[in-house]
Amino acid sequence: MVSDIKQVPESPVGKTGEAGGGLGPKAPDLAGVQQVTPADSATPEQAAASAEPAAASAEQPAREARDLSWLLSRARIWTRRGLILVLRVSRLVSIGVRQIRPGLRFVWRSLLRRWRRSLEFRTVLTTLLLAVTSFAIVGAYLSNQIANNLFQERLAQAESESRFNVKQVQDTFDGAQVTDQSSVITLVYDTLTAVEGRGSVIQRRYVFEAAPEQTKPRNRWVESRASDQLTVRVIPPELRKAVQSGGKQQFWASTQFPVGNEDRPGIAVGNMVTFNGTAYELYLIYDLNTAQQTLDEIQNVLWAGGAALVLMIGAIAWYVTRNVVSPVSHAAVVSEKLAAGQLQERMVVKGEDEVARLGASFNHMAASLQEQITQLATLSQMQQRFVSDVSHELRTPLTTVRMAAEVLFDARDDFDPMNKRSAELLYHQVERFQSLLSDLLEISRFDAGAAVLDAEPQDIFQVISHVMEGAAPVAAEYGSEVRLNARQKSIIVEMDSRRIDRILRNLLLNALEHGEGKPVHISVAANHEAVAVSVRDHGIGMTHAEAARVFDRFWRADPARARTTGGSGLGLSIAAEDTKLHNGWLQAWGRKGSGSNFRLTLPLRQGGTIVKSPLQLEPADIGFPGAAIERQMLVLGQESGDVPQPTPSVGVKLEPDDGGTGEKS
C-alpha cells in the first residue's frame, strides 16, 4: 500500500473573525477559555435541569447492578442448557456406537472367517493391498519429482527475470533527475509498474519497502509501495533479514500471498536498491498458481489411473485365482464327501492342463479307494458274519459238551487219578471255552451295531459292592485286600448296570491277577457332570506303550504268561465298547514295578458331556506328594469273611488313604 506524505499548510493561530459584517464589537478569543455562570443567578428551570443529571447519575449504579445480575442469570441458564445439550449429544453418540459396534464386530469376524477359509479371497485381497501400496509409493515418488522439476524450472526463470528487472530499476533510479515530490512519486510508480510485468508467463508482483534503521537522512516522500494491496507481511522474516544483511546479493524464499479470497503459492526474490541515497528492499513475487494447477492435474491423472489400474489388477487376480482355486475347492468338496462315505463322488475334468491331470489322478485315486474300501467292508462283514455264525453254531454242541463235562466232573471221585484229572481239565476248559464264546458273541454285536444301552438311574455303589462280592473268592485266593475309598455314600448315575458291572469286574479281576497279593484300591468320586471309578493295583505294572494297547483285542503284554483266571483277551475290549455306549472314558496308566491304574469316567446323565474327570489318572502316590487324607473305606480282605454290603456305610472304618482319589465334588 502506497503511503504518500503531503505537506498541509498551517492555519494562523489566534485569528478572529467579525460577526454582523464587522459592525458589532470584536469577539474575544475563546480558545482555552471556559465561561462560568454564577449559581445564584440560575433560574428554577435551570436548577431542575441540573438536578436531572445528578439523579440519573445516582440511578446508574443500581441499573448496572440489575443488568449484571440479569446477565449472570442468563449466563447460568445458557450454561445449564449447554450442558444438557452436551449430555444428550454424548448419550446419542454412545447409543449409536453401541448399536454400530455389533455390526462392525460381525463384519470383522466375517472378514476374518473368509480370510482363513477362502484362498481366493486371501489371494485377491493380498494382491490388491500390494498393488495399492506399490502404486502409492510410485505415485508419491513421481508426484514429488514432477513438483520438484516444475519448481526448479520456475525458480530458475524467476531468478533470471529478477536480476534483469532489478538491474533496470537500479539504472532508472540512478539516472533519474527529479527533485520535487510529485516527480519522485511518479517515477517510482512508473518504474515499479513496468517491473510488475503482467503479460509475462509467470505472473509477477512486487513489494517495495524502505530498509529500516538507516543512518543516512532519507527522502520521506516514498516509504513503501506494493502490488494489489500486498504488504510486507507476505515476505518471510528470514528472507528480509537475508536481504537486509546481504548487500547486493539476491535471495529467494517460498511464500504464500493472498489473491482475492484465496492464498496462492509463490516465490519471493529479494534485492536491495538505492534511490536518492535511501536503501530500499525490492521483492518480486512470482505467482506459481499455474504450476500448482498443472501439478494438481497431473496428480489427479496419476491417482485416477492408479485406481483404475488397481481395479484392473484386482479383476485379473480374481479371474486367474478363480480359475486356479475353483478346481482345488471342488477337489476339497469331493474329498470331504468321500471322507463322509459317499464313495461314488468324482471330480469334473475339463481340458488337458495340470488341473485336468490332477482331477483325473484324483478320480483314479478315489476309484481305487472305493474298490479297496468296498473289498475291506465286504471282508469285514464276512468275518463278522462268520464269527457270529460260528458262535451261534457252536452254542448247541458246546452246551452238550458242557453237560457231559459236568456229569464227568461230578463223578470224578469214582475215576482213577488220571481220568479224574482229565475230567477236571475238561470241565474247566469247557467253562473257559463257553466264556470265550460269550465274549465273541458280544463283540459281534458291537461290530454289527446291534448293542443297545438299557440305562436307568441307579446307585453306583450297589454295582461296586456286587462286583466286590463276586471277586471275594479270587481276592482270597491271591491274598489281596480290596479297599473302597469314597467321600460320598450314594451317587446316582443313569447307566446300564449290567454293562458297568461287567466293566468293573474285568478291571478288578485284572488288578487281582496282576497285583501280586498287594492291596487293590477302588476309588470313587463325582463332580457336577461325571462320576469316576478307578481300580489301582500295586503289582508288576506296565509301560506307557503297553497301556496304549491294553484295550486291543486278544492283546497280551507277555504272551508266554499263563492265564490263571480264564481271561479270553477280550474283556478289556468289551469294557471299552461298553464305555463308548455310555459316552464315557476308560483310560489306563502303568509303571513297571509300581502297579497300574484303570479309570472309568461316566456322565451322570445320559447324553451328558465329560469335561474333566473327578479322579486323576496318575495316582496321587506317584508323582503327587502330599499329606494323606482320611476317607471312608470299605475293606475286603482275605481274613475277613464278611461280605460287603450294598453301601459303604456298613462295616466302614476310617483309614488314611495312600492316594488315588481326586478332587472333592
XYZ file of C-alpha atoms in Angstrom:
665
model
C 0.000 0.000 0.000
C 1.499 3.367 -1.050
C 1.758 5.911 1.697
C 2.123 9.441 0.342
C 3.005 12.146 2.832
C 1.886 15.529 1.820
C 2.518 18.861 3.452
C -0.549 20.560 4.951
C -0.494 24.442 5.276
C -0.668 25.636 8.847
C -3.737 27.802 9.903
C -2.998 31.150 11.738
C -3.317 30.777 15.467
C -5.477 33.400 17.336
C -7.002 34.801 14.108
C -10.516 36.064 14.752
C -13.401 36.888 12.565
C -16.015 39.583 12.813
C -19.772 38.985 13.294
C -22.554 41.046 11.859
C -20.446 42.307 8.920
C -17.892 43.813 11.323
C -20.462 46.134 12.778
C -20.512 44.921 16.352
C -17.725 44.817 18.888
C -14.745 42.483 18.300
C -15.381 38.937 19.609
C -12.919 37.764 22.199
C -10.674 34.701 21.546
C -12.456 31.716 23.149
C -9.650 29.248 22.710
C -8.900 27.703 26.099
C -11.354 29.906 27.808
C -14.208 28.494 29.873
C -17.171 30.736 30.749
C -18.750 30.223 34.192
C -22.315 31.337 35.113
C -22.944 32.263 38.797
C -25.178 29.820 40.623
C -27.290 32.436 42.305
C -28.342 33.873 39.021
C -29.731 30.451 37.738
C -33.459 30.127 37.117
C -35.660 27.315 38.584
C -35.777 25.594 35.185
C -32.015 25.593 35.059
C -31.872 24.154 38.577
C -34.255 21.317 37.634
C -32.259 20.652 34.537
C -29.086 20.465 36.558
C -30.758 18.098 39.119
C -31.839 15.553 36.480
C -28.270 14.549 35.558
C -27.499 14.124 39.258
C -30.496 11.777 39.720
C -29.561 9.901 36.585
C -26.019 9.509 37.839
C -27.393 8.180 41.166
C -29.655 5.617 39.420
C -26.914 4.429 37.063
C -25.106 2.092 39.585
C -28.425 0.436 40.517
C -29.260 -0.067 36.841
C -25.798 -1.506 36.183
C -26.206 -3.865 39.155
C -29.567 -5.056 37.798
C -28.091 -5.549 34.342
C -25.171 -7.508 35.820
C -27.448 -9.833 37.821
C -29.625 -10.375 34.737
C -26.580 -11.227 32.651
C -25.337 -13.652 35.304
C -28.727 -15.404 35.495
C -28.903 -15.660 31.701
C -25.341 -16.995 31.656
C -26.247 -19.696 34.195
C -29.340 -20.632 32.177
C -27.406 -20.910 28.931
C -24.611 -22.832 30.662
C -27.155 -25.318 32.005
C -28.737 -25.643 28.574
C -25.336 -26.171 27.019
C -24.510 -28.951 29.499
C -27.873 -30.620 28.834
C -27.233 -30.421 25.105
C -23.732 -31.892 25.523
C -25.097 -34.750 27.657
C -27.814 -35.509 25.124
C -25.366 -35.494 22.259
C -22.938 -37.736 24.170
C -25.792 -40.107 25.024
C -26.851 -40.268 21.383
C -23.261 -40.885 20.328
C -22.832 -43.676 22.895
C -26.115 -45.277 21.817
C -25.045 -45.089 18.188
C -21.667 -46.611 18.991
C -23.332 -49.435 20.938
C -25.675 -50.125 18.053
C -22.970 -49.944 15.407
C -20.402 -51.987 17.349
C -22.166 -55.387 16.920
C -22.430 -54.765 13.192
C -18.767 -53.814 12.953
C -17.819 -56.837 15.057
C -19.904 -59.089 12.801
C -18.300 -57.655 9.666
C -14.811 -58.034 11.160
C -15.433 -61.637 12.172
C -16.916 -62.408 8.749
C -13.820 -60.978 7.076
C -11.516 -62.960 9.357
C -13.510 -66.152 8.722
C -13.406 -65.509 4.983
C -9.668 -64.787 5.196
C -8.999 -68.089 6.969
C -11.256 -70.274 4.850
C -11.037 -68.798 1.321
C -7.802 -68.987 -0.634
C -9.376 -66.950 -3.440
C -10.383 -64.109 -1.107
C -6.975 -64.104 0.581
C -5.112 -64.051 -2.739
C -7.215 -61.279 -4.303
C -7.114 -59.123 -1.165
C -3.352 -59.577 -0.795
C -2.860 -58.671 -4.466
C -4.989 -55.550 -4.074
C -3.143 -54.452 -0.944
C 0.252 -54.958 -2.576
C -0.903 -53.148 -5.746
C -2.288 -50.197 -3.761
C 0.912 -49.962 -1.717
C 3.097 -50.137 -4.825
C 1.092 -47.527 -6.708
C 1.013 -45.243 -3.669
C 4.804 -45.391 -3.387
C 5.375 -44.934 -7.131
C 2.736 -42.191 -7.378
C 4.194 -40.282 -4.439
C 7.677 -40.561 -5.948
C 6.520 -39.382 -9.402
C 4.460 -36.560 -7.938
C 7.408 -35.395 -5.852
C 9.765 -35.497 -8.834
C 7.328 -33.612 -11.076
C 6.725 -30.995 -8.387
C 10.472 -30.532 -7.852
C 11.126 -30.199 -11.579
C 8.326 -27.671 -12.035
C 9.509 -25.678 -9.035
C 13.151 -25.676 -10.145
C 12.136 -24.551 -13.619
C 10.006 -21.695 -12.262
C 12.735 -20.766 -9.759
C 15.411 -20.525 -12.434
C 13.129 -18.374 -14.551
C 12.244 -16.171 -11.567
C 15.897 -15.628 -10.615
C 16.843 -14.735 -14.155
C 13.973 -12.289 -14.604
C 14.605 -10.759 -11.159
C 18.242 -9.988 -11.931
C 17.285 -8.317 -15.190
C 14.400 -6.303 -13.715
C 16.312 -5.226 -10.615
C 19.171 -4.001 -12.827
C 16.685 -1.971 -14.875
C 15.158 -0.474 -11.727
C 18.529 0.465 -10.317
C 19.644 2.003 -13.637
C 16.422 4.003 -13.790
C 16.843 5.270 -10.231
C 20.495 6.135 -10.810
C 19.753 8.153 -13.955
C 16.706 9.991 -12.608
C 16.950 13.805 -12.284
C 13.918 14.577 -10.111
C 13.751 16.783 -7.052
C 10.113 17.516 -6.284
C 7.658 15.217 -4.557
C 5.274 14.572 -7.417
C 8.086 13.728 -9.840
C 9.612 11.261 -7.369
C 6.301 9.501 -6.747
C 5.522 9.353 -10.478
C 8.970 7.969 -11.290
C 8.776 5.268 -8.615
C 5.250 4.290 -9.636
C 6.075 4.055 -13.345
C 9.284 2.123 -12.736
C 7.685 -0.453 -10.443
C 4.642 -0.802 -12.709
C 6.957 -1.644 -15.583
C 8.672 -4.244 -13.381
C 5.344 -5.856 -12.468
C 5.152 -7.440 -15.899
C 1.566 -8.568 -16.044
C 1.958 -10.016 -19.516
C 4.810 -12.449 -18.717
C 4.472 -16.201 -18.451
C 4.810 -16.071 -14.683
C 2.575 -13.504 -13.037
C 4.822 -11.132 -11.110
C 4.079 -8.742 -8.261
C 6.325 -6.530 -6.192
C 6.773 -5.206 -2.678
C 8.875 -2.011 -2.334
C 9.859 -1.189 1.252
C 12.370 1.222 2.720
C 15.042 -0.548 4.686
C 14.757 0.095 8.428
C 17.390 1.644 10.696
C 19.181 3.720 8.098
C 21.725 6.202 9.432
C 21.671 8.495 6.387
C 18.861 11.049 6.006
C 16.126 9.629 3.807
C 13.698 11.071 1.362
C 10.354 10.877 3.170
C 8.265 11.056 0.027
C 8.316 7.262 -0.698
C 8.297 4.769 2.190
C 6.606 1.678 0.712
C 4.610 0.547 -2.277
C 3.210 -2.851 -3.342
C 1.054 -4.505 -5.990
C -2.585 -5.470 -5.463
C -2.746 -4.200 -1.897
C 0.023 -6.530 -0.749
C 2.017 -5.724 2.368
C 5.471 -6.540 3.538
C 3.940 -9.174 5.862
C 3.763 -11.642 2.939
C 7.570 -11.668 2.856
C 9.119 -14.288 5.194
C 11.126 -12.669 8.007
C 14.144 -14.841 7.205
C 14.184 -13.537 3.643
C 14.036 -9.919 4.850
C 16.931 -10.489 7.249
C 18.990 -12.076 4.485
C 18.261 -9.242 2.030
C 18.984 -6.529 4.606
C 22.315 -8.071 5.520
C 23.278 -9.355 2.070
C 24.049 -6.124 0.308
C 23.727 -6.529 -3.459
C 23.159 -10.276 -3.328
C 19.899 -11.829 -4.446
C 17.874 -14.160 -2.180
C 14.655 -16.111 -2.615
C 12.128 -17.982 -0.454
C 8.839 -19.802 -0.914
C 5.806 -17.941 0.321
C 2.059 -17.553 0.048
C 0.225 -14.378 -0.777
C -3.472 -13.528 -0.914
C -5.259 -13.011 -4.213
C -8.918 -12.278 -3.697
C -10.304 -14.912 -1.311
C -7.556 -17.495 -1.788
C -3.910 -17.922 -0.910
C -1.612 -18.733 -3.803
C 1.868 -20.255 -3.682
C 4.719 -18.155 -4.924
C 8.426 -17.403 -4.942
C 9.671 -14.162 -3.383
C 13.004 -12.902 -4.788
C 14.583 -10.044 -2.824
C 17.218 -7.457 -3.693
C 18.452 -4.113 -2.337
C 18.164 -0.941 -4.479
C 19.007 2.673 -3.665
C 17.231 5.853 -4.654
C 18.376 9.350 -3.706
C 20.648 7.934 -1.017
C 17.897 5.813 0.554
C 18.138 1.978 0.615
C 15.004 0.064 -0.388
C 14.084 -3.610 -0.280
C 12.598 -4.726 -3.599
C 10.830 -8.072 -3.592
C 9.468 -9.585 -6.787
C 6.805 -12.186 -6.051
C 6.171 -14.770 -8.777
C 2.803 -16.486 -8.855
C 3.058 -20.320 -9.054
C -0.668 -20.918 -9.200
C -0.459 -22.075 -12.830
C 2.283 -24.557 -11.959
C 0.260 -25.732 -8.950
C -2.785 -26.293 -11.148
C -0.656 -28.232 -13.596
C 0.722 -30.345 -10.747
C -2.784 -30.949 -9.370
C -3.989 -32.107 -12.776
C -1.007 -34.451 -13.104
C -1.635 -35.856 -9.624
C -5.326 -36.344 -10.374
C -4.418 -38.201 -13.538
C -1.915 -40.328 -11.621
C -4.378 -41.231 -8.849
C -7.236 -41.883 -11.275
C -5.007 -44.044 -13.457
C -3.656 -45.829 -10.386
C -7.159 -46.538 -9.090
C -8.276 -47.853 -12.467
C -5.138 -49.965 -12.744
C -5.638 -51.350 -9.216
C -9.207 -52.328 -10.090
C -7.997 -53.979 -13.273
C -5.302 -55.851 -11.354
C -7.905 -56.951 -8.777
C -10.217 -58.202 -11.536
C -7.357 -60.031 -13.243
C -6.231 -61.550 -9.937
C -9.800 -62.638 -9.168
C -10.197 -64.213 -12.613
C -6.861 -66.043 -12.513
C -7.287 -67.126 -8.899
C -10.801 -68.343 -9.562
C -9.607 -70.471 -12.477
C -6.861 -71.968 -10.311
C -8.672 -72.233 -6.976
C -12.054 -73.452 -8.234
C -10.745 -76.954 -9.107
C -8.974 -77.101 -5.749
C -12.177 -76.088 -3.960
C -14.093 -78.675 -5.956
C -11.491 -81.294 -5.023
C -11.833 -80.309 -1.339
C -15.624 -80.696 -1.507
C -15.338 -84.065 -3.246
C -12.730 -85.283 -0.746
C -14.999 -84.273 2.152
C -17.848 -86.248 0.604
C -15.542 -89.218 0.110
C -14.479 -88.984 3.751
C -18.171 -88.899 4.737
C -18.734 -92.224 2.949
C -20.023 -91.027 -0.429
C -17.514 -93.089 -2.388
C -19.242 -92.515 -5.726
C -18.313 -88.802 -5.835
C -15.878 -87.738 -8.588
C -14.319 -84.514 -9.889
C -15.372 -82.924 -13.184
C -12.385 -82.986 -15.560
C -12.107 -80.465 -18.403
C -9.162 -79.951 -20.728
C -5.675 -81.412 -20.622
C -3.785 -78.985 -18.409
C -2.248 -79.576 -14.991
C -5.547 -79.087 -13.205
C -7.238 -81.582 -15.513
C -4.474 -84.128 -14.866
C -4.865 -83.501 -11.142
C -8.613 -84.154 -11.413
C -8.047 -87.328 -13.394
C -5.497 -88.583 -10.856
C -7.855 -87.693 -8.022
C -10.703 -89.619 -9.662
C -8.419 -92.619 -10.221
C -7.347 -92.489 -6.572
C -10.977 -92.233 -5.445
C -11.919 -95.225 -7.597
C -9.062 -97.266 -6.147
C -10.009 -96.267 -2.605
C -13.639 -97.116 -3.266
C -12.692 -100.523 -4.576
C -10.378 -101.268 -1.653
C -12.818 -99.933 0.935
C -15.602 -101.987 -0.616
C -13.419 -105.069 -0.512
C -12.416 -104.403 3.088
C -16.016 -103.733 4.097
C -17.150 -106.917 2.369
C -14.352 -108.867 4.038
C -15.170 -107.336 7.418
C -18.823 -108.176 7.012
C -17.906 -111.726 6.011
C -15.630 -112.031 9.058
C -18.265 -110.634 11.380
C -20.891 -112.895 9.877
C -18.508 -115.845 10.126
C -17.757 -115.135 13.791
C -21.417 -114.650 14.550
C -22.484 -117.761 12.646
C -19.725 -119.901 14.151
C -20.539 -118.620 17.625
C -24.208 -119.400 17.182
C -23.477 -122.781 15.667
C -21.105 -123.698 18.488
C -23.577 -122.928 21.226
C -25.606 -126.127 20.816
C -22.708 -128.592 20.695
C -20.932 -126.645 23.420
C -23.982 -126.961 25.645
C -23.987 -130.708 25.050
C -20.266 -130.979 25.742
C -20.644 -128.912 28.900
C -23.440 -131.132 30.186
C -21.248 -134.184 29.576
C -18.284 -132.455 31.221
C -20.397 -131.614 34.273
C -21.502 -135.265 34.542
C -17.910 -136.433 34.349
C -16.782 -133.738 36.768
C -19.427 -134.726 39.323
C -18.385 -138.387 39.040
C -14.623 -137.753 39.122
C -14.236 -139.297 42.561
C -15.037 -142.757 41.096
C -12.281 -142.431 38.471
C -8.667 -143.290 38.734
C -6.293 -140.361 39.239
C -5.528 -139.926 35.539
C -9.190 -139.932 34.469
C -10.080 -137.727 37.423
C -7.518 -135.132 36.295
C -8.804 -135.350 32.747
C -12.389 -134.782 33.895
C -11.331 -131.701 35.854
C -9.344 -130.283 32.908
C -12.258 -130.931 30.569
C -14.696 -129.179 32.876
C -12.553 -126.067 33.350
C -11.609 -125.741 29.689
C -15.241 -126.112 28.634
C -16.138 -123.281 31.005
C -13.343 -121.162 29.536
C -14.475 -122.023 26.029
C -18.025 -121.009 26.906
C -16.779 -117.686 28.302
C -14.776 -117.087 25.134
C -17.810 -117.891 23.024
C -19.932 -115.425 25.002
C -17.302 -112.723 24.509
C -17.170 -113.421 20.782
C -20.939 -113.109 20.535
C -20.795 -109.814 22.428
C -18.028 -108.500 20.160
C -20.028 -109.487 17.085
C -22.982 -107.479 18.406
C -20.761 -104.455 18.865
C -19.351 -104.814 15.356
C -22.803 -105.170 13.860
C -24.056 -102.113 15.756
C -26.742 -104.168 17.463
C -25.648 -103.352 21.021
C -28.360 -101.387 22.841
C -27.928 -99.399 26.049
C -30.566 -100.062 28.695
C -29.887 -97.125 31.023
C -31.732 -96.271 34.207
C -30.868 -94.280 37.361
C -29.046 -96.423 39.903
C -26.593 -96.057 42.765
C -23.134 -96.913 41.506
C -22.094 -98.143 44.956
C -24.542 -101.037 44.629
C -22.821 -102.126 41.430
C -19.381 -101.770 43.029
C -20.469 -103.794 46.065
C -21.826 -106.530 43.826
C -18.526 -106.649 41.927
C -16.505 -106.819 45.143
C -18.754 -109.590 46.440
C -18.201 -111.631 43.298
C -14.435 -111.057 43.407
C -14.096 -112.037 47.080
C -13.046 -115.661 46.356
C -10.411 -114.505 43.840
C -9.094 -111.922 46.316
C -8.867 -114.592 48.985
C -7.044 -116.883 46.550
C -4.426 -114.243 45.715
C -4.213 -112.916 49.257
C -5.031 -109.375 48.161
C -7.007 -106.863 50.142
C -9.627 -104.804 48.268
C -10.351 -101.330 49.672
C -13.140 -98.995 48.615
C -12.274 -95.295 49.020
C -15.052 -92.728 48.711
C -16.265 -89.474 50.192
C -19.940 -89.932 49.284
C -22.262 -92.665 50.403
C -24.506 -92.603 47.353
C -24.040 -91.449 43.736
C -26.976 -91.868 41.357
C -25.942 -92.431 37.740
C -28.010 -93.071 34.615
C -26.325 -96.255 33.368
C -26.749 -99.827 32.177
C -25.894 -101.622 35.399
C -25.202 -104.924 33.627
C -22.530 -103.412 31.391
C -20.970 -101.313 34.188
C -20.868 -104.439 36.352
C -19.029 -106.248 33.572
C -16.535 -103.379 33.147
C -15.712 -103.140 36.843
C -15.491 -106.915 37.203
C -12.933 -107.107 34.399
C -10.892 -104.269 35.914
C -10.956 -105.750 39.413
C -10.088 -109.282 38.294
C -7.204 -107.980 36.208
C -5.950 -105.963 39.195
C -6.136 -109.019 41.449
C -4.386 -111.216 38.889
C -1.514 -108.769 38.347
C -1.415 -107.300 41.870
C 0.993 -109.898 43.300
C -1.004 -110.163 46.501
C -0.760 -106.458 47.326
C -3.782 -104.297 48.246
C -6.127 -103.156 45.476
C -7.815 -99.773 45.857
C -11.166 -98.859 44.312
C -11.694 -95.084 44.461
C -14.963 -93.298 43.683
C -15.548 -89.551 43.245
C -18.035 -87.345 41.447
C -18.478 -83.754 40.329
C -21.394 -81.918 38.762
C -21.085 -83.651 35.392
C -19.467 -87.055 35.898
C -18.556 -89.886 38.228
C -15.222 -91.706 38.156
C -14.195 -95.137 39.446
C -10.523 -96.091 39.493
C -9.038 -99.531 40.195
C -5.456 -99.289 41.476
C -3.107 -102.220 41.992
C 0.493 -102.256 43.176
C 1.699 -105.233 41.150
C 4.025 -105.686 38.217
C 2.689 -102.635 36.344
C 3.144 -101.878 32.658
C 4.847 -99.400 30.362
C 3.235 -96.497 28.522
C 3.323 -98.437 25.254
C 1.560 -101.390 26.909
C -1.015 -99.054 28.471
C -1.779 -97.687 24.994
C -2.522 -101.206 23.654
C -4.142 -102.765 26.685
C -7.652 -102.365 25.193
C -6.813 -104.115 21.906
C -8.476 -107.445 21.189
C -6.519 -110.550 22.210
C -3.500 -108.441 23.167
C -1.255 -109.666 25.987
C 1.716 -107.873 27.499
C 3.517 -111.192 27.997
C 2.314 -113.830 25.521
C 4.211 -116.556 27.409
C 2.467 -115.784 30.702
C -0.224 -118.286 31.606
C -3.807 -117.144 32.197
C -4.936 -118.398 35.583
C -8.276 -116.603 35.853
C -9.599 -117.669 32.495
C -9.204 -114.356 30.648
C -10.077 -114.599 26.954
C -8.214 -111.459 25.877
C -11.493 -109.720 25.010
C -12.557 -108.478 28.442
C -10.937 -105.036 28.251
C -12.012 -104.640 24.620
C -15.615 -105.315 25.598
C -15.217 -102.935 28.546
C -14.032 -100.203 26.163
C -17.044 -100.786 23.890
C -19.414 -100.675 26.870
C -17.821 -97.379 27.932
C -18.347 -95.908 24.444
C -22.022 -96.806 24.659
C -22.217 -94.693 27.831
C -20.294 -91.827 26.166
C -17.628 -92.191 28.852
C -13.882 -92.591 29.234
C -11.879 -95.723 30.020
C -8.180 -94.986 30.495
C -5.157 -96.863 31.767
C -1.916 -95.833 33.464
C 1.011 -98.007 34.468
C 4.621 -98.037 35.539
C 6.907 -101.001 35.813
C 7.234 -102.109 39.431
C 4.689 -99.541 40.657
C 1.474 -101.141 39.510
C -1.264 -99.818 37.265
C -4.417 -97.748 37.486
C -7.587 -98.026 35.372
C -10.049 -95.140 35.469
C -13.668 -95.323 34.330
C -15.445 -91.958 33.915
C -19.188 -91.814 33.189
C -21.571 -88.874 32.742
C -24.140 -88.623 35.497
C -26.922 -88.268 32.912
C -27.297 -89.859 29.520
C -26.270 -87.528 26.724
C -24.048 -85.502 29.044
C -20.533 -84.393 28.179
C -17.475 -85.031 30.309
C -15.196 -82.030 30.660
C -12.946 -83.213 33.480
C -12.724 -86.458 35.374
C -13.231 -86.240 39.160
C -10.214 -88.537 39.667
C -6.725 -88.103 38.318
C -5.369 -90.879 36.123
C -1.889 -90.958 37.611
C -2.248 -91.975 41.264
C -1.507 -89.431 43.949
C 1.158 -91.673 45.485
C 3.150 -91.485 42.246
C 4.487 -88.050 41.449
C 1.934 -86.172 43.578
C 3.380 -85.789 47.095
C 1.161 -84.539 49.851
C -0.336 -85.333 53.210
C -2.722 -88.252 53.386
C -6.406 -87.534 53.936
C -8.761 -89.708 55.894
C -11.586 -91.052 53.761
C -14.304 -93.625 54.095
C -13.038 -97.068 53.138
C -14.733 -100.401 52.823
C -12.062 -103.058 53.343
C -12.489 -106.507 51.804
C -9.619 -108.740 52.850
C -8.678 -112.379 52.795
C -9.074 -112.692 56.523
C -12.461 -111.050 56.561
C -15.244 -113.350 55.785
C -17.748 -110.540 55.771
C -19.408 -109.781 52.503
C -19.609 -106.123 51.561
C -22.998 -104.555 51.900
C -24.686 -102.522 49.137
C -23.457 -99.203 50.534
C -20.112 -98.289 52.084
C -21.808 -97.066 55.238
C -21.978 -100.620 56.583
C -18.803 -102.100 58.026
C -16.826 -98.923 57.339
C -13.725 -97.844 59.162
C -11.652 -94.674 58.747
C -8.118 -95.234 57.498
C -5.583 -92.974 55.842
C -5.571 -93.354 52.078
C -2.305 -93.546 50.190
C -3.621 -91.746 47.145
C -5.559 -92.411 44.023
C -8.556 -90.225 44.642
C -9.181 -86.915 43.005
C -10.806 -83.660 43.797
C -13.813 -83.231 46.010
C -17.124 -82.753 44.206
